[in-house]
Coordinates of C-alpha atoms in Angstrom, one line a residue:
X1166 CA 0.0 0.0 0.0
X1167 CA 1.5 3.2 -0.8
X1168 CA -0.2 6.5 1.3
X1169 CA 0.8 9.7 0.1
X1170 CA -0.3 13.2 2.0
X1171 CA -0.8 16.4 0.3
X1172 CA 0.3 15.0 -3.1
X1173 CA -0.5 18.4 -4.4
X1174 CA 2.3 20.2 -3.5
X1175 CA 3.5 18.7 -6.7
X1176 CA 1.2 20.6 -8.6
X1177 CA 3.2 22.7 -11.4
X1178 CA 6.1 20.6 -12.1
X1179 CA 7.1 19.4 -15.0
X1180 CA 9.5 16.8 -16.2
X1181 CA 12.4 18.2 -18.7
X1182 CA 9.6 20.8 -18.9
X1183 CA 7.5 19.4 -20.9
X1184 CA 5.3 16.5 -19.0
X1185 CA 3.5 17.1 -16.1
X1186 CA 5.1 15.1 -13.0
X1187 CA 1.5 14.6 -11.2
X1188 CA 0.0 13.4 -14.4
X1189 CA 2.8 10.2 -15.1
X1190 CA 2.3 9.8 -11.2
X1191 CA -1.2 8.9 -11.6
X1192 CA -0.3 6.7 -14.8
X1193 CA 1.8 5.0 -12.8
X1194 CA -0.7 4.5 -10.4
X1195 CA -3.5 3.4 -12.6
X1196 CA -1.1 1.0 -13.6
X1197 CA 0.2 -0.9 -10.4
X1198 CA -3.5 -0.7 -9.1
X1199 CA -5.7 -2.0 -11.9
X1200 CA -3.2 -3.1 -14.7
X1201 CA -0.7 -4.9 -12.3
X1202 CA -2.9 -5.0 -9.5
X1203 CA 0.4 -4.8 -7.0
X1204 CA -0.6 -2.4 -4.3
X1205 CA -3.7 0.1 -3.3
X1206 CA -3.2 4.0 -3.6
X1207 CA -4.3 6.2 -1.2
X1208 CA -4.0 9.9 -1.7
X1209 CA -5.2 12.5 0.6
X1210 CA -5.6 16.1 0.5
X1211 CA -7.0 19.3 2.8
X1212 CA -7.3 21.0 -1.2
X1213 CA -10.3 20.2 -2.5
X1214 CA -9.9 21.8 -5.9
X1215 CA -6.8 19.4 -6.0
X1216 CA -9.2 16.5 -5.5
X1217 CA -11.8 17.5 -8.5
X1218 CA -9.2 17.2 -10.3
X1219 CA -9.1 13.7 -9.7
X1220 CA -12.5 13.2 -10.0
X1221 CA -13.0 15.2 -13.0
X1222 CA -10.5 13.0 -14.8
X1223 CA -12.1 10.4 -16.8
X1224 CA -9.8 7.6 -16.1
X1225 CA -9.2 8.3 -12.7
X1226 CA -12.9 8.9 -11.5
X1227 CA -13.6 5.5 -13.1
X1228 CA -10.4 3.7 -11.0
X1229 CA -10.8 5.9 -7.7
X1230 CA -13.4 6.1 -4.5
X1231 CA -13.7 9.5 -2.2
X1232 CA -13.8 9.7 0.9
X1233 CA -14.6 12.8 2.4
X1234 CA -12.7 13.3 6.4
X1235 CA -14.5 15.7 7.9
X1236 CA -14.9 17.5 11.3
X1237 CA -15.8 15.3 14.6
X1238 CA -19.9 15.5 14.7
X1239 CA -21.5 17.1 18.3
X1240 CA -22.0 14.0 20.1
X1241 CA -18.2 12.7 19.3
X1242 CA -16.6 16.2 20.3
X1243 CA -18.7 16.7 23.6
X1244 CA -17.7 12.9 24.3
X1245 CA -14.1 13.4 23.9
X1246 CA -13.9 17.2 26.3
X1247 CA -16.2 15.6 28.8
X1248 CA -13.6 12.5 28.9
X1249 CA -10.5 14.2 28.9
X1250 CA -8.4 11.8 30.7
X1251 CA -9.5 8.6 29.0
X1252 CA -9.4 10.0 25.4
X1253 CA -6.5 12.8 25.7
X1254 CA -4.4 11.4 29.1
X1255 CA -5.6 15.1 30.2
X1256 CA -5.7 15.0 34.1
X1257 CA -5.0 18.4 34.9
X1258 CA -8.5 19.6 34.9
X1259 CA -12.5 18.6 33.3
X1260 CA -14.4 21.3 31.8
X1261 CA -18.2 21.8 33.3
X1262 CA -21.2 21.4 30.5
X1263 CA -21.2 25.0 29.9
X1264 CA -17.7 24.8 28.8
X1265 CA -18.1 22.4 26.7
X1266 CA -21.1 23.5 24.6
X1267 CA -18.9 27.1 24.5
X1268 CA -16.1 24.7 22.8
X1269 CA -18.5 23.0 20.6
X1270 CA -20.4 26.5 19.6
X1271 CA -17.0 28.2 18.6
X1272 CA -15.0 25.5 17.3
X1273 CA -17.0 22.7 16.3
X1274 CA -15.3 19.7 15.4
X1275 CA -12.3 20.7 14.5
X1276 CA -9.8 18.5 16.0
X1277 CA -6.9 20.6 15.7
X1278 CA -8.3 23.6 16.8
X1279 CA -9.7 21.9 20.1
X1280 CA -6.3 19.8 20.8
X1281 CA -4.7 23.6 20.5
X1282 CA -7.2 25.3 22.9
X1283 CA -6.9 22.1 25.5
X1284 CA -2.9 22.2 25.8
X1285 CA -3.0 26.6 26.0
X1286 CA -5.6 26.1 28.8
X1287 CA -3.3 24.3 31.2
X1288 CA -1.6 27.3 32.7
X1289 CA -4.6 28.5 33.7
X1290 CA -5.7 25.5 35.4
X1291 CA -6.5 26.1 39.5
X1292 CA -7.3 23.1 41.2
X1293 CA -8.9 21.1 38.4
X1294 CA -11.3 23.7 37.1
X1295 CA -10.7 26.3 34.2
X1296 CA -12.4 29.6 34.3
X1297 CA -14.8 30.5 32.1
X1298 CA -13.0 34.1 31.3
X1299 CA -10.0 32.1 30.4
X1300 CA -11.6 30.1 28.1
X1301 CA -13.2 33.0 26.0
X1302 CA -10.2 35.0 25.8
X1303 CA -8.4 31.5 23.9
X1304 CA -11.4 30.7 22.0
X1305 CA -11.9 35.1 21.0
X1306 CA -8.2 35.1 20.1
X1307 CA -8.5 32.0 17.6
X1308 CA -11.7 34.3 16.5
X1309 CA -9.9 37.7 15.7
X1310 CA -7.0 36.0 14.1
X1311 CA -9.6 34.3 11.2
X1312 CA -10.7 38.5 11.8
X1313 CA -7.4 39.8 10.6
X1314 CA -7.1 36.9 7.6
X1315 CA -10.0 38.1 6.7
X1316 CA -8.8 42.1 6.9
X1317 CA -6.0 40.9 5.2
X1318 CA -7.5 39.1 2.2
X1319 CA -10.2 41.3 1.4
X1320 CA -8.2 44.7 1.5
X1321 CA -9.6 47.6 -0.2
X1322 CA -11.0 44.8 -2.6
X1323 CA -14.9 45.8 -3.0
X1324 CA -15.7 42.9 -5.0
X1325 CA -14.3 40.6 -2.2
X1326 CA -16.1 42.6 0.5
X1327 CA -19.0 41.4 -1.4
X1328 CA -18.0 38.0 -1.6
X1329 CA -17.4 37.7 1.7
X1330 CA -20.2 39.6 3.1
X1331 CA -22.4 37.2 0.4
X1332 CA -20.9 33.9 1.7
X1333 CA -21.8 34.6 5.7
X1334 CA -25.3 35.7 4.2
X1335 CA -25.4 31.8 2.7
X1336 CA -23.6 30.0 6.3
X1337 CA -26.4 32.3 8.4
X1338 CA -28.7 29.9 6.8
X1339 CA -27.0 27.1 5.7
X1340 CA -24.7 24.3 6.4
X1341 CA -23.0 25.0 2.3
X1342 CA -23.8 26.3 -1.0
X1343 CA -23.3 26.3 -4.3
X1344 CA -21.4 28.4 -6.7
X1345 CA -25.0 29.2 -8.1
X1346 CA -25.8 30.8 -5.0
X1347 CA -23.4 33.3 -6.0
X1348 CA -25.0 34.3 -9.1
X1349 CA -26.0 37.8 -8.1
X1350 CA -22.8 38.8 -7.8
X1351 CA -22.5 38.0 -11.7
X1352 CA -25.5 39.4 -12.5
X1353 CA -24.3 42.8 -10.5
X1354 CA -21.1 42.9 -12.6
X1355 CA -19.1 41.9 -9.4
X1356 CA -17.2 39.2 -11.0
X1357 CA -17.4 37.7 -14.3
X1358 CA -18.2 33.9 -13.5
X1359 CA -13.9 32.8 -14.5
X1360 CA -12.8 35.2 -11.8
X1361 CA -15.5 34.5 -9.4
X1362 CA -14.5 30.4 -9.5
X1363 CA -10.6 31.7 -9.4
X1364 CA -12.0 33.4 -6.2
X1365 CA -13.2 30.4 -4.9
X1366 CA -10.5 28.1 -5.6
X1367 CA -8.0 30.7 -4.0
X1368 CA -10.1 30.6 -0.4
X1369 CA -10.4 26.6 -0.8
X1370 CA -6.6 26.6 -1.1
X1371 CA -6.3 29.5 1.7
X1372 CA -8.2 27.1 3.8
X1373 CA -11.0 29.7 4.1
X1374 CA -13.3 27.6 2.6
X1375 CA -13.9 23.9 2.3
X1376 CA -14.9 21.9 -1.0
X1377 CA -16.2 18.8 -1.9
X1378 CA -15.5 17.1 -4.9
X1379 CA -18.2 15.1 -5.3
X1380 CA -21.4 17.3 -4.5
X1381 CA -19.6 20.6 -5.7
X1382 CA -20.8 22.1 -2.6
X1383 CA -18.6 24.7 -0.2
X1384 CA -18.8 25.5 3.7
X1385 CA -16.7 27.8 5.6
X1386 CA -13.5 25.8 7.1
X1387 CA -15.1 25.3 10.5
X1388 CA -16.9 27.3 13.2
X1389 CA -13.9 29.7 14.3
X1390 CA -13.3 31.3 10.7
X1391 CA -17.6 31.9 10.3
X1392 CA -17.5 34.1 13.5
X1393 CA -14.2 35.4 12.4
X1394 CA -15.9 36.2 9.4
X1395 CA -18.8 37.1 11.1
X1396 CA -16.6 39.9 13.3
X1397 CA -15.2 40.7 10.4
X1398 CA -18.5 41.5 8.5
X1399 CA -19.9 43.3 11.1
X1400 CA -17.0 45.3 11.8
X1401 CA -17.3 46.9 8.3
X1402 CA -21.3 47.4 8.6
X1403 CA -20.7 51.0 7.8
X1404 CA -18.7 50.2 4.5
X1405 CA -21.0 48.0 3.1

């Protein structure tokens, strides 16, 4: 079995300049997997525009299965923080309920994220407990930096202030959308619809957004960057 991790950092390079090094690496992986049948291939990316690519590729779509690895759901998060020391070897402190439904509320699943928050919370610890102040201030700092990525991205851009302000419009009511739910912003002469998917792909690969492959669908990348786009919406109420 061969496993490779974020094959697209090979994206862009070219043998003696001319083929494409990703493109013989998949030949050669079509070939030991159903020519040769000498090994499985698994391939994994946090770039969803990387995997269409795969999936829009007629032989590969054909030869390939997706698997989509997504955030923990509500019940396995609030399972793991109120099980600390049996699922993290965490005996420092527990968190209370409230605590945990703040955790679940601003960072959702995200594995990472929580693992992060857990290990900056231990200084804080006083005799087992965590204070609820402490907490916030971790979880508002993760907030304003997705805040100032935001600041940074969008600039004095007007067409991205619409984009963005357009997007948290969408997550307000739903879980994802579709590039068609960005239509008006065609139809106002925002974008023209190449530069508007070039937009997209460059928050999927920003890690802004999230894309699926397979449905074509789009979400924010987890619950700290919509209320750090949400701070950073509202913070420009005036200029919008």
């Amino acid at each position: 079995m061969i496993i490779i991790d974020e094959l697209q950092a090979l994206e862009n390079i070219y043998l003696n300049g001319q083929r494409e090094l990703l493109k013989e690496l998949f030949n050669f992986f079509v070939a030991m997997t159903k020519e040769s049948h000498l090994c499985h291939v698994i391939i994994s990316s946090s770039d969803g525009y990387f995997m269409n690519r795969i999936y829009e590729d007629s032989k590969l779509s054909k030869t390939s299965e997706f698997f989509e690895i997504d955030y923990l759901n509500e019940q396995d998060t609030k399972y793991w923080l109120t099980n600390l020391e049996k699922e993290s070897a965490m005996t420092s402190y527990t968190l209370t309920d409230s605590q945990v439904d703040t955790i679940w509320k601003f960072m959702g699943g995200s594995m990472w994220e929580i693992d992060s928050i857990l290990g900056q919370l231990l200084p804080y610890e006083k005799s087992g407990k965590i204070d609820d102040n402490d907490l916030l201030q971790l979880i508002n700092h993760a907030i304003t930096i997705n805040k100032g990525r935001c600041n940074h991205y969008v600039g004095l851009y007007e067409t991205k202030m619409a984009l963005f302000n357009k997007i948290f419009l969408l997550q307000q009511v739903s879980h994802e959308f579709q590039e068609r739910d960005l239509r008006d912003l065609v139809k106002n002469n925002l974008y023209q619809i190449d530069d508007l998917r070039n937009e997209l792909c460059n928050l999927v690969k920003l890690n802004f957004l999230s894309f699926n492959p397979v449905t074509s669908f789009y979400k924010l990348q987890g619950n700290s960057m919509f209320y750090g786009v949400k701070e950073f919406i509202e913070s420009n109420k005036k200029d919008y």
